[in-house]
Amino acid sequence: FKMTTGSPTGTYYIALTSMASVVSKYNPDIYATAIPGGGSAANARGVGSGKVPISLSTSMVAYFAYTGTGTFKGEKYPKLRSMALAHPLIVSFIVKSDSDIKTIYDLKGKRVAIGEAGSGDAVAAEVVLKEAGIWDDVIKVNVGDPESWNMVKLGTVDAAIHHTSLPNPNLYELSMSTPIRLIEVPDELADKITGKYPYFAKYLGKKDSYNGMDSDVKVLAAPVILITNVDVPEDLVYKFTKTYWEHFDEVKKSAPFLETVNRENPMAGISIPLHPGAYKYWVEKGVEVPEKLK
């Protein structure tokens, strides 16, 4: 089976490519591959409709799709299920290091690449900019990475959504020729967002994450989860979840950003019920599964 991801330079593609390789290696009856896709929102639609068996999405986007709320208002996918945690995505916007844009509020009136329509990037950008009260005051460009990063480099946009690992290896490479930094999500805005959307958390982006980041910066984090459809066979989901978690060190060799996965609390940040196959595995592991995820 094929699993849709995000852009070829993004963490979803890298992570699912590594998972597919390891899962296929240890399960002769499974041959999984990862293919580029539209990101969180597109993945949730594909999995929720049964067109894709397994993929990745931010916990927030998966919750919206499962409940038909937020950016999925009027569009509900009750067959969506969760499997396991993946890495957190760090949410802010990148600008050239010499830009006069310091915080989210400074994006007012600026040209901002918010990600491809329907992507997790676009969902995250919309939430942050709307809560900041400037959604209608920015010039929105529906372009995702790596094109959006090149547009920052060329100056055709003033900023681009950062909705990926920190550092993203490809973005770090770009920063060596064009120094960049993340802009701050001020405390009052971060508190507003994390209070309203419990699938966001405050995060401190460390200096030197990219060439041009000379100091730590306050940003947001959004956990990513493996998602599947309730109709996918229990045995397949069980084997995938078990192999991913029990051969985690092998998986992260090709996707080192997975080091940030919360291995101590594997239910943290999961927003939708577990698939029976995943539930079976976690119970076997002795993990305490919250009632809402059963």
PDB file of C-alpha atoms in Angstrom:
ATOM      1  CA  PHE A   1       0.000   0.000   0.000  1.00  0.00           C
ATOM      2  CA  LYS A   2       0.991   3.627  -0.526  1.00  0.00           C
ATOM      3  CA  MET A   3       0.943   6.327   2.152  1.00  0.00           C
ATOM      4  CA  THR A   4       0.545   9.981   1.185  1.00  0.00           C
ATOM      5  CA  THR A   5       2.804  12.440   2.997  1.00  0.00           C
ATOM      6  CA  GLY A   6       3.699  16.087   2.420  1.00  0.00           C
ATOM      7  CA  SER A   7       6.228  17.733   0.126  1.00  0.00           C
ATOM      8  CA  PRO A   8       9.330  15.695  -0.851  1.00  0.00           C
ATOM      9  CA  THR A   9      11.477  17.996   1.310  1.00  0.00           C
ATOM     10  CA  GLY A  10       9.194  17.838   4.354  1.00  0.00           C
ATOM     11  CA  THR A  11       9.350  15.743   7.496  1.00  0.00           C
ATOM     12  CA  TYR A  12       6.227  13.697   6.659  1.00  0.00           C
ATOM     13  CA  TYR A  13       7.831  12.250   3.534  1.00  0.00           C
ATOM     14  CA  ILE A  14      11.114  11.516   5.310  1.00  0.00           C
ATOM     15  CA  ALA A  15       9.419   9.988   8.378  1.00  0.00           C
ATOM     16  CA  LEU A  16       6.946   7.764   6.506  1.00  0.00           C
ATOM     17  CA  THR A  17       9.624   6.648   4.040  1.00  0.00           C
ATOM     18  CA  SER A  18      11.713   5.447   6.983  1.00  0.00           C
ATOM     19  CA  MET A  19       8.737   3.816   8.734  1.00  0.00           C
ATOM     20  CA  ALA A  20       7.687   2.076   5.507  1.00  0.00           C
ATOM     21  CA  SER A  21      11.164   0.666   5.010  1.00  0.00           C
ATOM     22  CA  VAL A  22      11.443  -0.706   8.555  1.00  0.00           C
ATOM     23  CA  VAL A  23       7.869  -2.048   8.704  1.00  0.00           C
ATOM     24  CA  SER A  24       8.316  -3.797   5.337  1.00  0.00           C
ATOM     25  CA  LYS A  25      11.678  -5.220   6.459  1.00  0.00           C
ATOM     26  CA  TYR A  26      10.269  -6.957   9.546  1.00  0.00           C
ATOM     27  CA  ASN A  27       6.904  -8.007   8.088  1.00  0.00           C
ATOM     28  CA  PRO A  28       7.197 -10.131   4.919  1.00  0.00           C
ATOM     29  CA  ASP A  29       3.459  -9.778   4.267  1.00  0.00           C
ATOM     30  CA  ILE A  30       3.610  -5.961   4.209  1.00  0.00           C
ATOM     31  CA  TYR A  31       5.096  -3.779   1.480  1.00  0.00           C
ATOM     32  CA  ALA A  32       4.561  -0.119   2.275  1.00  0.00           C
ATOM     33  CA  THR A  33       5.808   2.926   0.394  1.00  0.00           C
ATOM     34  CA  ALA A  34       5.536   6.676   0.977  1.00  0.00           C
ATOM     35  CA  ILE A  35       4.596   9.096  -1.794  1.00  0.00           C
ATOM     36  CA  PRO A  36       4.473  12.919  -1.792  1.00  0.00           C
ATOM     37  CA  GLY A  37       1.110  14.394  -0.835  1.00  0.00           C
ATOM     38  CA  GLY A  38      -0.654  17.525   0.288  1.00  0.00           C
ATOM     39  CA  GLY A  39       0.140  17.399   4.013  1.00  0.00           C
ATOM     40  CA  SER A  40      -2.013  17.125   7.130  1.00  0.00           C
ATOM     41  CA  ALA A  41      -5.426  18.208   5.882  1.00  0.00           C
ATOM     42  CA  ALA A  42      -5.163  16.319   2.592  1.00  0.00           C
ATOM     43  CA  ASN A  43      -3.926  13.231   4.456  1.00  0.00           C
ATOM     44  CA  ALA A  44      -6.832  13.393   6.907  1.00  0.00           C
ATOM     45  CA  ARG A  45      -9.274  13.537   3.993  1.00  0.00           C
ATOM     46  CA  GLY A  46      -7.563  10.668   2.175  1.00  0.00           C
ATOM     47  CA  VAL A  47      -7.456   8.424   5.238  1.00  0.00           C
ATOM     48  CA  GLY A  48     -10.871   9.477   6.521  1.00  0.00           C
ATOM     49  CA  SER A  49     -12.494   8.656   3.184  1.00  0.00           C
ATOM     50  CA  GLY A  50     -10.738   5.293   2.969  1.00  0.00           C
ATOM     51  CA  LYS A  51      -8.594   6.143  -0.067  1.00  0.00           C
ATOM     52  CA  VAL A  52      -5.344   5.969   1.949  1.00  0.00           C
ATOM     53  CA  PRO A  53      -4.766   3.345   4.680  1.00  0.00           C
ATOM     54  CA  ILE A  54      -2.152   5.062   6.855  1.00  0.00           C
ATOM     55  CA  SER A  55      -0.613   8.538   6.927  1.00  0.00           C
ATOM     56  CA  LEU A  56       0.477  11.411   9.164  1.00  0.00           C
ATOM     57  CA  SER A  57      -1.393  14.505  10.326  1.00  0.00           C
ATOM     58  CA  THR A  58      -1.100  17.024  13.081  1.00  0.00           C
ATOM     59  CA  SER A  59      -3.221  16.062  16.050  1.00  0.00           C
ATOM     60  CA  MET A  60      -5.198  19.277  15.669  1.00  0.00           C
ATOM     61  CA  VAL A  61      -6.056  18.729  12.010  1.00  0.00           C
ATOM     62  CA  ALA A  62      -6.990  15.092  12.713  1.00  0.00           C
ATOM     63  CA  TYR A  63      -9.328  16.253  15.487  1.00  0.00           C
ATOM     64  CA  PHE A  64     -10.970  18.839  13.228  1.00  0.00           C
ATOM     65  CA  ALA A  65     -11.486  16.209  10.512  1.00  0.00           C
ATOM     66  CA  TYR A  66     -12.816  13.589  12.954  1.00  0.00           C
ATOM     67  CA  THR A  67     -15.297  15.985  14.578  1.00  0.00           C
ATOM     68  CA  GLY A  68     -16.142  18.167  11.584  1.00  0.00           C
ATOM     69  CA  THR A  69     -15.092  21.323  13.423  1.00  0.00           C
ATOM     70  CA  GLY A  70     -12.610  24.154  12.924  1.00  0.00           C
ATOM     71  CA  THR A  71     -11.293  24.239   9.380  1.00  0.00           C
ATOM     72  CA  PHE A  72     -13.299  21.051   8.651  1.00  0.00           C
ATOM     73  CA  LYS A  73     -16.643  22.564   9.640  1.00  0.00           C
ATOM     74  CA  GLY A  74     -19.332  20.831   7.607  1.00  0.00           C
ATOM     75  CA  GLU A  75     -16.904  18.103   6.529  1.00  0.00           C
ATOM     76  CA  LYS A  76     -16.666  15.167   8.932  1.00  0.00           C
ATOM     77  CA  TYR A  77     -14.611  11.959   8.846  1.00  0.00           C
ATOM     78  CA  PRO A  78     -15.822   9.790  11.771  1.00  0.00           C
ATOM     79  CA  LYS A  79     -13.849   6.758  10.535  1.00  0.00           C
ATOM     80  CA  LEU A  80     -10.510   8.421  11.283  1.00  0.00           C
ATOM     81  CA  ARG A  81      -8.462   6.658  13.980  1.00  0.00           C
ATOM     82  CA  SER A  82      -5.056   7.192  15.600  1.00  0.00           C
ATOM     83  CA  MET A  83      -2.130   4.804  15.929  1.00  0.00           C
ATOM     84  CA  ALA A  84       0.876   6.449  17.575  1.00  0.00           C
ATOM     85  CA  LEU A  85       2.773   9.666  18.144  1.00  0.00           C
ATOM     86  CA  ALA A  86       5.267  11.092  15.707  1.00  0.00           C
ATOM     87  CA  HIS A  87       7.396  14.240  15.997  1.00  0.00           C
ATOM     88  CA  PRO A  88       6.168  17.686  17.014  1.00  0.00           C
ATOM     89  CA  LEU A  89       6.072  20.344  14.306  1.00  0.00           C
ATOM     90  CA  ILE A  90       7.384  23.773  15.236  1.00  0.00           C
ATOM     91  CA  VAL A  91       5.017  26.537  14.161  1.00  0.00           C
ATOM     92  CA  SER A  92       6.038  30.109  13.345  1.00  0.00           C
ATOM     93  CA  PHE A  93       7.110  31.974  10.199  1.00  0.00           C
ATOM     94  CA  ILE A  94      10.565  32.307   8.654  1.00  0.00           C
ATOM     95  CA  VAL A  95      11.994  35.619   7.502  1.00  0.00           C
ATOM     96  CA  LYS A  96      15.410  36.751   6.361  1.00  0.00           C
ATOM     97  CA  SER A  97      17.574  37.417   9.400  1.00  0.00           C
ATOM     98  CA  ASP A  98      17.836  41.145   8.549  1.00  0.00           C
ATOM     99  CA  SER A  99      14.031  41.555   8.201  1.00  0.00           C
ATOM    100  CA  ASP A 100      12.243  44.175  10.308  1.00  0.00           C
ATOM    101  CA  ILE A 101       9.528  41.578  11.065  1.00  0.00           C
ATOM    102  CA  LYS A 102      10.041  40.533  14.684  1.00  0.00           C
ATOM    103  CA  THR A 103       6.687  39.109  15.847  1.00  0.00           C
ATOM    104  CA  ILE A 104       3.510  37.667  14.311  1.00  0.00           C
ATOM    105  CA  TYR A 105       1.825  41.075  14.563  1.00  0.00           C
ATOM    106  CA  ASP A 106       4.480  42.573  12.256  1.00  0.00           C
ATOM    107  CA  LEU A 107       3.145  40.424   9.400  1.00  0.00           C
ATOM    108  CA  LYS A 108       0.251  42.866   8.976  1.00  0.00           C
ATOM    109  CA  GLY A 109       0.319  44.194   5.409  1.00  0.00           C
ATOM    110  CA  LYS A 110       3.096  41.797   4.375  1.00  0.00           C
ATOM    111  CA  ARG A 111       3.250  39.119   1.675  1.00  0.00           C
ATOM    112  CA  VAL A 112       3.101  35.745   3.437  1.00  0.00           C
ATOM    113  CA  ALA A 113       3.400  32.242   1.943  1.00  0.00           C
ATOM    114  CA  ILE A 114       0.901  30.240   4.013  1.00  0.00           C
ATOM    115  CA  GLY A 115       1.277  26.811   2.366  1.00  0.00           C
ATOM    116  CA  GLU A 116      -0.697  24.957  -0.284  1.00  0.00           C
ATOM    117  CA  ALA A 117      -4.476  25.117  -0.002  1.00  0.00           C
ATOM    118  CA  GLY A 118      -5.725  22.205   2.106  1.00  0.00           C
ATOM    119  CA  SER A 119      -2.339  21.496   3.674  1.00  0.00           C
ATOM    120  CA  GLY A 120      -1.471  21.375   7.364  1.00  0.00           C
ATOM    121  CA  ASP A 121       0.745  24.397   6.743  1.00  0.00           C
ATOM    122  CA  ALA A 122      -2.274  26.396   5.577  1.00  0.00           C
ATOM    123  CA  VAL A 123      -4.378  25.262   8.554  1.00  0.00           C
ATOM    124  CA  ALA A 124      -1.671  26.257  11.050  1.00  0.00           C
ATOM    125  CA  ALA A 125      -1.077  29.597   9.337  1.00  0.00           C
ATOM    126  CA  GLU A 126      -4.801  30.395   9.339  1.00  0.00           C
ATOM    127  CA  VAL A 127      -5.208  29.591  13.044  1.00  0.00           C
ATOM    128  CA  VAL A 128      -2.215  31.716  14.087  1.00  0.00           C
ATOM    129  CA  LEU A 129      -2.998  34.685  11.843  1.00  0.00           C
ATOM    130  CA  LYS A 130      -6.718  34.689  12.701  1.00  0.00           C
ATOM    131  CA  GLU A 131      -6.054  34.534  16.435  1.00  0.00           C
ATOM    132  CA  ALA A 132      -3.573  37.386  15.990  1.00  0.00           C
ATOM    133  CA  GLY A 133      -6.367  39.375  14.320  1.00  0.00           C
ATOM    134  CA  ILE A 134      -4.448  39.993  11.096  1.00  0.00           C
ATOM    135  CA  TRP A 135      -5.748  37.233   8.773  1.00  0.00           C
ATOM    136  CA  ASP A 136      -7.535  39.773   6.557  1.00  0.00           C
ATOM    137  CA  ASP A 137      -4.571  42.154   6.650  1.00  0.00           C
ATOM    138  CA  VAL A 138      -1.876  39.942   5.124  1.00  0.00           C
ATOM    139  CA  ILE A 139      -1.332  39.253   1.434  1.00  0.00           C
ATOM    140  CA  LYS A 140      -1.741  35.474   1.369  1.00  0.00           C
ATOM    141  CA  VAL A 141       0.206  33.335  -1.100  1.00  0.00           C
ATOM    142  CA  ASN A 142      -0.872  29.653  -1.277  1.00  0.00           C
ATOM    143  CA  VAL A 143       2.549  28.166  -1.867  1.00  0.00           C
ATOM    144  CA  GLY A 144       4.261  25.414   0.149  1.00  0.00           C
ATOM    145  CA  ASP A 145       7.883  24.459   0.666  1.00  0.00           C
ATOM    146  CA  PRO A 146      10.417  24.362  -0.882  1.00  0.00           C
ATOM    147  CA  GLU A 147       8.968  26.991  -3.244  1.00  0.00           C
ATOM    148  CA  SER A 148       7.951  29.214  -0.332  1.00  0.00           C
ATOM    149  CA  TRP A 149      11.473  29.078   1.096  1.00  0.00           C
ATOM    150  CA  ASN A 150      12.921  30.142  -2.250  1.00  0.00           C
ATOM    151  CA  MET A 151      10.403  32.980  -2.398  1.00  0.00           C
ATOM    152  CA  VAL A 152      11.710  34.246   0.954  1.00  0.00           C
ATOM    153  CA  LYS A 153      15.241  33.970  -0.419  1.00  0.00           C
ATOM    154  CA  LEU A 154      14.298  35.911  -3.589  1.00  0.00           C
ATOM    155  CA  GLY A 155      12.231  38.468  -1.682  1.00  0.00           C
ATOM    156  CA  THR A 156       8.994  37.726  -3.538  1.00  0.00           C
ATOM    157  CA  VAL A 157       7.344  37.096  -0.150  1.00  0.00           C
ATOM    158  CA  ASP A 158       8.263  38.656   3.179  1.00  0.00           C
ATOM    159  CA  ALA A 159       7.667  35.508   5.248  1.00  0.00           C
ATOM    160  CA  ALA A 160       6.688  31.844   4.940  1.00  0.00           C
ATOM    161  CA  ILE A 161       5.003  29.466   7.353  1.00  0.00           C
ATOM    162  CA  HIS A 162       7.340  27.233   9.357  1.00  0.00           C
ATOM    163  CA  HIS A 163       5.401  24.066  10.132  1.00  0.00           C
ATOM    164  CA  THR A 164       8.095  21.424  10.302  1.00  0.00           C
ATOM    165  CA  SER A 165      10.843  20.005  12.503  1.00  0.00           C
ATOM    166  CA  LEU A 166      13.408  22.342  14.009  1.00  0.00           C
ATOM    167  CA  PRO A 167      15.830  22.352  12.399  1.00  0.00           C
ATOM    168  CA  ASN A 168      14.567  21.080   9.079  1.00  0.00           C
ATOM    169  CA  PRO A 169      17.712  19.781   7.286  1.00  0.00           C
ATOM    170  CA  ASN A 170      16.731  21.224   3.892  1.00  0.00           C
ATOM    171  CA  LEU A 171      15.814  24.583   5.373  1.00  0.00           C
ATOM    172  CA  TYR A 172      19.062  24.634   7.354  1.00  0.00           C
ATOM    173  CA  GLU A 173      20.951  24.119   4.108  1.00  0.00           C
ATOM    174  CA  LEU A 174      19.125  27.073   2.561  1.00  0.00           C
ATOM    175  CA  SER A 175      19.998  29.208   5.586  1.00  0.00           C
ATOM    176  CA  MET A 176      23.701  28.750   4.853  1.00  0.00           C
ATOM    177  CA  SER A 177      23.317  30.930   1.768  1.00  0.00           C
ATOM    178  CA  THR A 178      20.395  33.050   3.003  1.00  0.00           C
ATOM    179  CA  PRO A 179      20.469  33.574   6.803  1.00  0.00           C
ATOM    180  CA  ILE A 180      16.978  33.219   8.266  1.00  0.00           C
ATOM    181  CA  ARG A 181      15.245  33.263  11.633  1.00  0.00           C
ATOM    182  CA  LEU A 182      11.870  32.462  13.168  1.00  0.00           C
ATOM    183  CA  ILE A 183       9.626  35.301  14.305  1.00  0.00           C
ATOM    184  CA  GLU A 184       8.215  35.377  17.821  1.00  0.00           C
ATOM    185  CA  VAL A 185       4.761  34.243  18.900  1.00  0.00           C
ATOM    186  CA  PRO A 186       4.245  36.612  21.870  1.00  0.00           C
ATOM    187  CA  ASP A 187       3.097  35.109  25.167  1.00  0.00           C
ATOM    188  CA  GLU A 188      -0.390  36.630  25.098  1.00  0.00           C
ATOM    189  CA  LEU A 189      -1.015  35.219  21.609  1.00  0.00           C
ATOM    190  CA  ALA A 190       0.508  31.833  22.526  1.00  0.00           C
ATOM    191  CA  ASP A 191      -1.689  31.670  25.642  1.00  0.00           C
ATOM    192  CA  LYS A 192      -4.780  32.499  23.570  1.00  0.00           C
ATOM    193  CA  ILE A 193      -3.989  29.810  20.982  1.00  0.00           C
ATOM    194  CA  THR A 194      -3.004  27.048  23.437  1.00  0.00           C
ATOM    195  CA  GLY A 195      -6.088  27.811  25.557  1.00  0.00           C
ATOM    196  CA  LYS A 196      -8.425  27.542  22.576  1.00  0.00           C
ATOM    197  CA  TYR A 197      -6.615  24.749  20.725  1.00  0.00           C
ATOM    198  CA  PRO A 198      -5.203  22.240  23.237  1.00  0.00           C
ATOM    199  CA  TYR A 199      -3.232  20.533  20.458  1.00  0.00           C
ATOM    200  CA  PHE A 200      -0.808  23.456  20.370  1.00  0.00           C
ATOM    201  CA  ALA A 201       1.877  23.990  22.993  1.00  0.00           C
ATOM    202  CA  LYS A 202       4.400  26.704  23.721  1.00  0.00           C
ATOM    203  CA  TYR A 203       7.917  25.971  22.506  1.00  0.00           C
ATOM    204  CA  LEU A 204      11.278  27.711  22.683  1.00  0.00           C
ATOM    205  CA  GLY A 205      13.156  27.584  19.408  1.00  0.00           C
ATOM    206  CA  LYS A 206      16.857  27.373  20.173  1.00  0.00           C
ATOM    207  CA  LYS A 207      19.351  29.807  18.717  1.00  0.00           C
ATOM    208  CA  ASP A 208      21.533  28.467  15.896  1.00  0.00           C
ATOM    209  CA  SER A 209      18.741  26.144  14.757  1.00  0.00           C
ATOM    210  CA  TYR A 210      19.277  27.929  11.442  1.00  0.00           C
ATOM    211  CA  ASN A 211      22.093  30.127  10.280  1.00  0.00           C
ATOM    212  CA  GLY A 212      20.872  33.604  11.185  1.00  0.00           C
ATOM    213  CA  MET A 213      19.071  32.630  14.410  1.00  0.00           C
ATOM    214  CA  ASP A 214      21.214  34.447  16.953  1.00  0.00           C
ATOM    215  CA  SER A 215      18.880  34.025  19.929  1.00  0.00           C
ATOM    216  CA  ASP A 216      16.171  31.731  21.280  1.00  0.00           C
ATOM    217  CA  VAL A 217      12.646  32.574  20.123  1.00  0.00           C
ATOM    218  CA  LYS A 218       9.173  31.841  21.513  1.00  0.00           C
ATOM    219  CA  VAL A 219       7.123  29.798  19.028  1.00  0.00           C
ATOM    220  CA  LEU A 220       4.482  27.017  19.042  1.00  0.00           C
ATOM    221  CA  ALA A 221       4.596  23.238  18.710  1.00  0.00           C
ATOM    222  CA  ALA A 222       1.948  20.913  17.264  1.00  0.00           C
ATOM    223  CA  PRO A 223       2.238  17.122  17.746  1.00  0.00           C
ATOM    224  CA  VAL A 224       2.019  14.868  14.698  1.00  0.00           C
ATOM    225  CA  ILE A 225       0.241  11.497  14.883  1.00  0.00           C
ATOM    226  CA  LEU A 226      -0.034   8.405  12.712  1.00  0.00           C
ATOM    227  CA  ILE A 227      -3.599   8.128  11.427  1.00  0.00           C
ATOM    228  CA  THR A 228      -5.590   5.305   9.840  1.00  0.00           C
ATOM    229  CA  ASN A 229      -9.172   4.352   8.981  1.00  0.00           C
ATOM    230  CA  VAL A 230     -11.348   2.156  11.215  1.00  0.00           C
ATOM    231  CA  ASP A 231     -11.889  -0.192   8.236  1.00  0.00           C
ATOM    232  CA  VAL A 232      -8.179  -0.971   7.833  1.00  0.00           C
ATOM    233  CA  PRO A 233      -7.539  -4.562   9.056  1.00  0.00           C
ATOM    234  CA  GLU A 234      -6.679  -4.829  12.746  1.00  0.00           C
ATOM    235  CA  ASP A 235      -3.690  -7.081  12.105  1.00  0.00           C
ATOM    236  CA  LEU A 236      -2.104  -4.594   9.678  1.00  0.00           C
ATOM    237  CA  VAL A 237      -2.424  -1.667  12.073  1.00  0.00           C
ATOM    238  CA  TYR A 238      -1.162  -3.794  14.973  1.00  0.00           C
ATOM    239  CA  LYS A 239       1.943  -4.887  13.059  1.00  0.00           C
ATOM    240  CA  PHE A 240       2.679  -1.381  11.766  1.00  0.00           C
ATOM    241  CA  THR A 241       2.350   0.216  15.216  1.00  0.00           C
ATOM    242  CA  LYS A 242       4.368  -2.507  16.939  1.00  0.00           C
ATOM    243  CA  THR A 243       7.205  -2.463  14.402  1.00  0.00           C
ATOM    244  CA  TYR A 244       7.447   1.340  14.351  1.00  0.00           C
ATOM    245  CA  TRP A 245       7.622   1.572  18.139  1.00  0.00           C
ATOM    246  CA  GLU A 246       9.823  -1.446  18.827  1.00  0.00           C
ATOM    247  CA  HIS A 247      12.324  -0.674  16.053  1.00  0.00           C
ATOM    248  CA  PHE A 248      12.227   3.062  16.725  1.00  0.00           C
ATOM    249  CA  ASP A 249      16.025   3.441  16.844  1.00  0.00           C
ATOM    250  CA  GLU A 250      16.230   2.024  13.337  1.00  0.00           C
ATOM    251  CA  VAL A 251      13.428   4.245  12.057  1.00  0.00           C
ATOM    252  CA  LYS A 252      15.034   7.423  13.399  1.00  0.00           C
ATOM    253  CA  LYS A 253      18.365   6.698  11.694  1.00  0.00           C
ATOM    254  CA  SER A 254      16.823   7.928   8.457  1.00  0.00           C
ATOM    255  CA  ALA A 255      14.613  10.499  10.199  1.00  0.00           C
ATOM    256  CA  PRO A 256      16.694  11.904  13.096  1.00  0.00           C
ATOM    257  CA  PHE A 257      14.075  14.549  13.975  1.00  0.00           C
ATOM    258  CA  LEU A 258      11.954  11.688  15.365  1.00  0.00           C
ATOM    259  CA  GLU A 259      14.283  11.883  18.358  1.00  0.00           C
ATOM    260  CA  THR A 260      11.784  14.456  19.704  1.00  0.00           C
ATOM    261  CA  VAL A 261       8.953  11.864  19.892  1.00  0.00           C
ATOM    262  CA  ASN A 262       7.599  11.544  23.446  1.00  0.00           C
ATOM    263  CA  ARG A 263       8.606   7.942  24.137  1.00  0.00           C
ATOM    264  CA  GLU A 264       7.801   8.258  27.838  1.00  0.00           C
ATOM    265  CA  ASN A 265       4.157   9.169  27.312  1.00  0.00           C
ATOM    266  CA  PRO A 266       3.005   7.698  23.971  1.00  0.00           C
ATOM    267  CA  MET A 267      -0.580   8.914  24.404  1.00  0.00           C
ATOM    268  CA  ALA A 268       0.363  12.584  24.958  1.00  0.00           C
ATOM    269  CA  GLY A 269      -1.291  14.881  22.450  1.00  0.00           C
ATOM    270  CA  ILE A 270      -3.315  12.186  20.632  1.00  0.00           C
ATOM    271  CA  SER A 271      -6.719  13.709  19.948  1.00  0.00           C
ATOM    272  CA  ILE A 272      -8.836  10.987  18.316  1.00  0.00           C
ATOM    273  CA  PRO A 273      -9.677   7.377  19.315  1.00  0.00           C
ATOM    274  CA  LEU A 274      -7.172   4.603  18.687  1.00  0.00           C
ATOM    275  CA  HIS A 275      -7.704   1.989  15.986  1.00  0.00           C
ATOM    276  CA  PRO A 276      -8.433  -1.445  17.561  1.00  0.00           C
ATOM    277  CA  GLY A 277      -5.109  -2.761  16.219  1.00  0.00           C
ATOM    278  CA  ALA A 278      -3.153   0.081  17.812  1.00  0.00           C
ATOM    279  CA  TYR A 279      -5.176  -0.189  21.031  1.00  0.00           C
ATOM    280  CA  LYS A 280      -4.314  -3.895  21.212  1.00  0.00           C
ATOM    281  CA  TYR A 281      -0.603  -3.097  20.957  1.00  0.00           C
ATOM    282  CA  TRP A 282      -0.574  -0.329  23.551  1.00  0.00           C
ATOM    283  CA  VAL A 283      -2.522  -2.440  26.064  1.00  0.00           C
ATOM    284  CA  GLU A 284      -0.017  -5.268  25.550  1.00  0.00           C
ATOM    285  CA  LYS A 285       2.761  -2.746  26.259  1.00  0.00           C
ATOM    286  CA  GLY A 286       1.105  -1.819  29.539  1.00  0.00           C
ATOM    287  CA  VAL A 287       0.393   1.745  28.435  1.00  0.00           C
ATOM    288  CA  GLU A 288      -2.511   3.437  30.220  1.00  0.00           C
ATOM    289  CA  VAL A 289      -4.922   4.495  27.491  1.00  0.00           C
ATOM    290  CA  PRO A 290      -7.170   7.475  28.344  1.00  0.00           C
ATOM    291  CA  GLU A 291     -10.890   6.714  28.202  1.00  0.00           C
ATOM    292  CA  LYS A 292     -11.434   9.169  25.330  1.00  0.00           C
ATOM    293  CA  LEU A 293      -8.978   7.234  23.146  1.00  0.00           C
ATOM    294  CA  LYS A 294     -10.453   3.770  23.689  1.00  0.00           C
TER     295      LYS A 294
END
